XYZ file of N, CA and C in Angstrom:
489
model
N -86.493 -73.597 164.617
C -87.411 -73.137 165.276
C -88.268 -72.294 165.620
N -86.776 -71.156 166.036
C -87.786 -69.810 166.696
C -88.312 -69.377 165.302
N -87.660 -69.483 164.415
C -89.016 -68.916 162.888
C -90.429 -69.588 163.228
N -89.939 -71.117 162.874
C -91.358 -71.413 162.988
C -92.687 -70.852 164.237
N -92.010 -70.833 165.266
C -92.818 -71.017 166.293
C -93.607 -69.650 166.187
N -92.214 -68.167 165.642
C -92.823 -67.349 165.761
C -94.445 -66.710 164.899
N -93.816 -67.953 163.444
C -95.192 -67.667 162.696
C -95.796 -68.580 162.577
N -96.610 -69.136 163.200
C -97.166 -70.737 163.756
C -98.308 -70.749 162.237
N -98.620 -70.070 161.773
C -99.661 -69.655 160.956
C -99.094 -70.566 159.022
N -97.533 -69.861 159.153
C -96.847 -70.242 157.519
C -96.723 -71.407 157.942
N -96.130 -72.126 156.943
C -95.813 -73.220 156.405
C -94.365 -73.355 155.709
N -93.571 -74.525 156.297
C -92.507 -74.380 155.668
C -91.995 -76.118 155.186
N -91.279 -75.432 153.685
C -91.570 -76.489 152.676
C -90.163 -76.968 152.956
N -89.691 -78.127 153.632
C -88.105 -78.036 153.026
C -87.345 -79.271 152.429
N -86.876 -79.042 150.999
C -86.577 -79.672 149.585
C -85.026 -80.759 149.554
N -84.735 -81.265 149.811
C -83.162 -82.018 149.288
C -83.794 -83.189 148.610
N -82.434 -83.148 147.829
C -82.462 -84.389 146.484
C -82.171 -85.477 146.779
N -80.891 -85.550 148.386
C -80.645 -86.058 149.028
C -81.798 -86.940 150.422
N -82.367 -88.467 150.132
C -82.780 -89.279 150.936
C -82.818 -88.724 152.153
N -80.827 -89.073 152.606
C -80.798 -89.570 153.661
C -80.851 -88.178 154.372
N -80.980 -86.906 153.983
C -80.912 -85.764 154.353
C -82.798 -84.908 154.723
N -83.414 -85.692 153.986
C -84.855 -86.156 153.948
C -85.278 -86.642 155.549
N -84.437 -87.858 155.188
C -85.214 -88.828 156.054
C -84.398 -87.867 157.957
N -83.672 -87.437 158.190
C -82.907 -86.270 158.899
C -84.215 -85.363 159.450
N -84.038 -84.807 158.412
C -85.287 -83.657 159.019
C -86.470 -84.573 158.482
N -86.768 -85.085 158.622
C -88.430 -86.159 158.833
C -88.128 -86.461 160.587
N -87.420 -87.292 160.703
C -87.269 -87.743 161.937
C -87.532 -85.634 163.444
N -86.699 -85.451 162.524
C -86.678 -83.813 163.401
C -88.490 -83.229 163.679
N -88.809 -83.413 162.310
C -90.248 -83.203 162.340
C -91.022 -83.740 163.503
N -90.639 -84.531 163.085
C -91.630 -86.385 164.204
C -91.067 -85.434 165.529
N -89.497 -85.888 165.751
C -89.465 -85.517 166.803
C -89.867 -84.148 167.947
N -89.884 -83.049 167.319
C -89.703 -82.350 167.712
C -91.462 -81.422 167.685
N -92.322 -82.296 166.931
C -94.130 -81.902 167.015
C -93.786 -80.998 166.227
N -93.290 -80.970 164.765
C -93.355 -80.113 163.671
C -94.411 -80.635 162.409
N -94.906 -81.440 163.154
C -95.514 -82.061 161.628
C -97.188 -80.918 161.080
N -97.565 -80.104 161.883
C -98.217 -79.042 161.756
C -97.904 -77.899 160.726
N -96.729 -77.488 160.710
C -96.571 -77.016 159.702
C -95.354 -76.831 158.911
N -94.630 -77.769 158.530
C -93.133 -77.967 158.170
C -93.591 -79.887 157.794
N -93.133 -80.011 156.186
C -93.213 -80.669 155.156
C -91.774 -80.775 154.827
N -91.250 -82.615 154.232
C -90.021 -82.382 153.710
C -90.383 -83.560 152.841
N -89.677 -83.087 151.413
C -90.057 -83.690 150.008
C -88.881 -83.909 149.206
N -87.778 -84.995 148.829
C -86.834 -85.577 148.806
C -87.366 -85.198 147.174
N -86.590 -83.986 146.569
C -86.626 -84.034 145.044
C -85.347 -83.346 144.342
N -84.887 -83.302 142.960
C -84.326 -82.127 142.458
C -85.445 -81.355 141.373
N -84.866 -80.136 142.029
C -86.222 -79.451 141.308
C -85.824 -78.943 139.840
N -84.812 -79.258 139.961
C -84.346 -79.429 138.608
C -84.698 -80.625 137.485
N -85.629 -81.338 137.948
C -86.773 -82.612 137.110
C -87.763 -82.894 137.953
N -88.265 -82.379 138.407
C -89.963 -82.720 139.045
C -91.029 -83.902 138.228
N -90.738 -83.755 137.035
C -91.572 -84.337 136.169
C -91.147 -85.906 136.247
N -90.031 -86.384 137.780
C -89.794 -87.666 137.761
C -90.376 -87.772 139.191
N -90.616 -86.826 140.166
C -91.101 -86.831 141.340
C -92.426 -87.616 141.858
N -92.488 -88.329 142.544
C -94.012 -88.562 143.282
C -95.169 -87.988 143.091
N -95.867 -88.584 142.487
C -97.378 -87.920 142.384
C -97.299 -86.717 143.388
N -97.541 -87.151 144.466
C -97.523 -86.538 146.034
C -96.573 -84.860 146.031
N -95.690 -85.346 145.761
C -94.690 -84.097 145.642
C -95.079 -82.938 144.296
N -94.860 -83.975 143.684
C -95.476 -82.716 142.433
C -96.731 -82.120 142.802
N -98.678 -82.176 142.785
C -98.990 -81.670 143.009
C -98.765 -80.878 144.200
N -97.961 -80.817 145.642
C -97.935 -80.115 146.355
C -96.716 -79.104 146.195
N -96.217 -78.948 145.040
C -95.350 -78.045 144.251
C -96.179 -77.505 143.494
N -97.001 -77.686 142.744
C -97.892 -77.468 141.947
C -99.019 -76.246 142.269
N -99.451 -77.144 143.758
C -100.075 -75.983 144.038
C -99.587 -74.924 144.915
N -98.233 -74.869 144.952
C -97.604 -73.717 145.949
C -97.389 -72.826 144.838
N -96.678 -72.864 143.205
C -96.396 -72.045 142.795
C -97.031 -70.474 142.706
N -96.286 -69.610 142.892
C -96.741 -68.020 143.117
C -96.933 -68.075 144.457
N -96.530 -68.909 145.178
C -97.062 -68.797 146.702
C -95.962 -67.840 148.016
N -94.944 -68.603 147.186
C -93.768 -68.597 148.411
C -93.402 -67.027 149.176
N -93.333 -67.140 149.878
C -92.568 -65.360 150.381
C -91.421 -65.783 150.569
N -90.623 -66.854 150.473
C -89.094 -66.878 151.242
C -88.401 -68.090 150.340
N -87.277 -68.423 149.899
C -86.522 -69.899 149.784
C -84.868 -69.401 150.215
N -84.691 -70.250 151.100
C -83.280 -69.829 151.696
C -82.916 -71.282 151.179
N -81.505 -71.186 150.787
C -81.032 -72.055 150.349
C -79.009 -72.274 150.939
N -79.006 -72.747 151.784
C -77.756 -72.947 152.489
C -76.739 -73.908 152.400
N -75.546 -72.852 151.707
C -74.498 -74.028 150.858
C -75.018 -74.999 150.001
N -76.186 -74.661 149.422
C -76.662 -75.561 148.344
C -76.196 -75.578 146.646
N -76.352 -73.941 146.332
C -76.465 -73.474 145.155
C -75.105 -74.139 144.344
N -73.911 -74.199 145.136
C -72.709 -74.244 144.716
C -72.587 -75.825 144.245
N -73.100 -76.372 144.932
C -73.390 -78.403 144.676
C -73.965 -78.619 143.697
N -75.258 -77.638 142.916
C -76.131 -78.107 141.936
C -75.323 -78.541 140.739
N -75.800 -79.340 139.897
C -75.120 -79.192 138.454
C -75.348 -78.143 137.372
N -73.908 -78.120 136.565
C -74.731 -76.632 135.992
C -75.506 -76.866 134.922
N -75.841 -77.955 134.812
C -76.654 -78.745 133.459
C -77.978 -78.959 134.517
N -78.109 -78.942 135.871
C -79.097 -78.499 136.579
C -79.709 -76.875 136.478
N -78.745 -76.313 136.862
C -78.871 -75.088 137.222
C -79.786 -74.326 136.973
N -80.500 -74.210 135.269
C -81.234 -72.976 135.054
C -82.294 -73.957 135.034
N -82.839 -75.178 135.091
C -84.033 -75.655 135.722
C -84.506 -75.461 137.106
N -83.615 -75.712 137.700
C -83.490 -75.491 139.661
C -84.374 -74.352 139.519
N -83.444 -73.418 139.292
C -83.628 -71.891 139.210
C -85.097 -71.187 138.493
N -85.538 -72.037 137.704
C -86.752 -71.462 136.689
C -88.022 -72.086 138.151
N -87.571 -73.039 138.371
C -88.463 -73.641 139.493
C -88.616 -72.580 140.441
N -87.632 -72.776 141.162
C -87.481 -71.348 141.971
C -88.668 -70.397 141.926
N -87.856 -69.744 140.940
C -88.921 -68.571 140.633
C -90.101 -68.858 140.271
N -90.627 -69.997 139.966
C -92.308 -69.955 139.540
C -93.174 -70.468 140.890
N -92.367 -71.023 142.010
C -92.695 -71.336 142.967
C -93.214 -69.743 144.514
N -91.594 -68.892 143.876
C -92.187 -67.708 144.605
C -93.200 -66.698 144.066
N -93.601 -65.742 145.106
C -94.750 -65.049 144.814
C -93.900 -63.486 143.937
N -94.737 -63.286 142.865
C -93.928 -62.418 142.417
C -94.205 -60.726 142.994
N -92.649 -60.286 142.470
C -92.813 -59.017 143.597
C -92.457 -58.586 144.765
N -92.553 -59.870 145.561
C -91.935 -59.170 147.269
C -91.453 -61.219 147.428
N -91.644 -62.218 146.556
C -91.131 -63.711 146.621
C -89.208 -63.086 146.876
N -88.581 -63.457 148.226
C -87.273 -62.983 148.443
C -86.582 -64.454 148.543
N -85.294 -64.650 147.335
C -84.657 -66.001 147.675
C -82.994 -65.700 148.183
N -82.630 -66.073 149.812
C -81.473 -65.806 150.293
C -80.310 -67.073 149.812
N -79.281 -66.470 149.548
C -78.678 -67.941 149.789
C -77.257 -67.923 150.414
N -76.738 -68.662 151.145
C -75.230 -68.566 151.630
C -74.187 -69.568 150.331
N -72.934 -69.619 150.303
C -72.507 -70.372 149.292
C -70.732 -69.628 149.011
N -69.873 -70.998 149.759
C -68.314 -70.682 148.912
C -68.756 -69.499 148.457
N -67.807 -67.977 148.853
C -67.083 -67.145 147.619
C -66.224 -67.347 146.328
N -66.207 -67.654 145.610
C -65.568 -66.983 144.410
C -64.271 -67.352 144.849
N -62.658 -67.692 144.616
C -61.261 -67.192 145.150
C -60.325 -68.831 144.290
N -59.073 -68.197 144.495
C -58.204 -68.846 144.130
C -58.183 -70.283 144.448
N -58.690 -70.731 145.876
C -59.319 -71.954 146.127
C -60.349 -72.587 145.589
N -61.661 -71.957 145.382
C -62.972 -72.222 145.170
C -63.085 -71.090 143.830
N -62.709 -72.013 142.618
C -62.880 -71.049 141.804
C -64.263 -71.298 140.911
N -65.370 -72.535 141.185
C -66.562 -72.465 141.137
C -67.697 -71.654 141.786
N -66.657 -71.408 143.565
C -68.066 -70.473 143.928
C -68.238 -69.296 143.846
N -69.372 -68.422 144.609
C -70.164 -67.035 143.825
C -68.870 -65.954 144.199
N -69.236 -65.006 143.203
C -69.646 -63.724 143.186
C -70.571 -62.966 142.755
N -70.480 -61.884 142.615
C -71.783 -61.103 142.172
C -72.621 -61.382 140.878
N -70.970 -61.356 140.228
C -71.287 -61.554 138.448
C -72.010 -63.120 138.438
N -71.426 -64.118 139.293
C -72.200 -65.504 138.868
C -73.442 -65.297 139.537
N -74.010 -64.834 140.929
C -75.170 -65.142 141.433
C -76.182 -63.829 140.519
N -75.939 -63.467 139.759
C -76.788 -62.297 138.903
C -77.029 -63.329 137.526
N -76.186 -64.038 137.386
C -76.465 -64.830 136.193
C -77.687 -65.854 136.349
N -76.802 -66.534 137.384
C -78.068 -67.671 138.194
C -79.396 -67.202 138.556
N -79.278 -65.653 139.273
C -80.970 -65.323 139.977
C -81.800 -64.948 138.307
N -80.978 -64.393 137.009
C -81.945 -64.533 135.792
C -82.301 -65.663 135.405
N -81.825 -66.478 135.191
C -82.632 -68.255 135.712
C -83.834 -68.204 135.752
N -84.058 -67.869 136.847
C -85.866 -68.029 137.967
C -86.267 -66.995 137.678
N -85.695 -65.260 136.378
C -86.647 -64.126 136.870
C -86.794 -63.695 137.832
N -85.538 -63.789 138.629
C -85.432 -62.717 140.178
C -84.042 -61.747 139.499
N -83.946 -60.909 140.755
C -83.472 -59.459 140.320
C -82.742 -59.787 141.771
N -81.672 -59.242 141.410
C -80.060 -58.990 142.741
C -81.058 -58.042 143.494
N -81.093 -58.001 144.789
C -80.839 -56.872 145.519
C -79.874 -56.852 146.725
N -79.326 -57.981 146.692
C -78.019 -57.735 148.132
C -76.876 -58.588 147.909
N -75.652 -58.608 148.107
C -75.187 -59.528 148.168
C -73.614 -58.966 148.870
N -73.176 -59.497 149.439
C -72.362 -59.812 150.331
C -71.058 -60.916 150.924
N -69.488 -60.531 150.961
C -68.714 -61.674 152.317
C -69.023 -61.281 153.654
N -69.207 -62.777 153.663
C -69.055 -62.725 155.739
C -68.530 -63.327 156.637
N -68.349 -63.328 157.924
C -67.813 -64.364 157.870
C -68.469 -65.201 158.906
N -67.732 -66.367 159.113
C -68.615 -67.566 159.554
C -68.594 -68.031 160.540
N -68.209 -68.370 161.656
C -67.372 -69.191 163.201
C -68.401 -70.210 163.182
N -67.173 -71.678 162.929
C -67.402 -73.085 162.523
C -67.174 -74.194 163.553
N -67.093 -72.864 164.877
C -66.541 -74.091 166.032
C -64.781 -74.052 166.477
N -65.094 -73.600 167.532
C -63.633 -73.718 168.371
C -62.737 -72.067 167.864
N -61.819 -72.366 167.418
C -61.680 -70.790 166.319
C -61.334 -70.549 164.933
N -61.677 -71.869 164.157
C -62.391 -72.072 162.764
C -63.437 -70.837 162.489
N -63.286 -70.398 161.313
C -63.148 -69.312 161.085
C -64.159 -69.225 159.437
N -64.930 -68.777 158.124
C -64.713 -68.943 157.121
C -65.385 -67.786 156.354
N -65.207 -67.710 155.031
C -65.886 -66.908 154.598
C -67.513 -67.094 153.770
N -68.189 -66.713 153.963
C -69.035 -66.905 152.501
C -69.693 -65.521 152.160
N -70.269 -66.049 150.934
C -71.154 -65.377 150.304
C -72.564 -65.383 150.339
N -73.306 -64.153 150.904
C -74.641 -64.116 150.833
C -74.880 -63.406 149.927
N -76.333 -64.058 149.247
C -77.111 -63.163 148.180
C -78.354 -63.146 148.133
N -79.102 -62.443 147.914
C -80.684 -61.846 148.304
C -81.006 -61.412 147.077
N -81.932 -61.709 146.270
C -82.718 -61.497 145.066
C -84.222 -61.434 145.288
N -85.786 -61.207 144.234
C -86.357 -60.699 144.766
C -87.204 -61.307 143.351
N -88.385 -62.023 143.698
C -89.033 -62.178 141.889
C -89.855 -60.667 141.474
N -89.292 -60.981 140.022
C -89.840 -59.886 139.170
C -91.215 -60.280 139.230
N -91.620 -59.394 138.437
C -92.626 -59.034 138.535
C -93.373 -59.889 137.430
N -94.467 -60.526 136.994
C -94.652 -61.240 136.015
C -94.760 -60.679 134.611
N -94.345 -59.138 134.281
C -94.334 -57.855 133.132
C -93.079 -57.840 132.966
N -92.253 -58.283 133.628
C -90.662 -58.168 133.702
C -89.721 -59.223 133.732
N -89.962 -60.326 134.072
C -89.381 -61.941 133.821
C -89.339 -62.114 132.030
């Protein structure tokens, strides 16, 4: 909410493929009075052609205009067959040269062989015409004495001539 309040003229578009998560967000939008600049869409970005017409039109209108895409603990759950389409859609939404994609996910390890490392992140970014800018591992506190490692990656949308 602090980002939304600091930037009242910004629009926040929240996308999730899970209807239950979108319902939770819609309830928050209503209860916190965020309806002036926050919208929620239930859609899998890899298959927007099968989305409701209003969602397709909204996403089409956003192409090339999005400053920031944040994906928190999401990218590792996208089926590998949907990842190229998802990244292509993200890349199309982002502003060329300045649009940022930031994600946090489980790091690759013996326990999480499908987790993220720099190499996997770079391959994923390339699918959307993005260029890696930074990646690092950090610890996240998850309540009490629990903490875990998290992979954080940042990429920027390439200019149209370089993608």
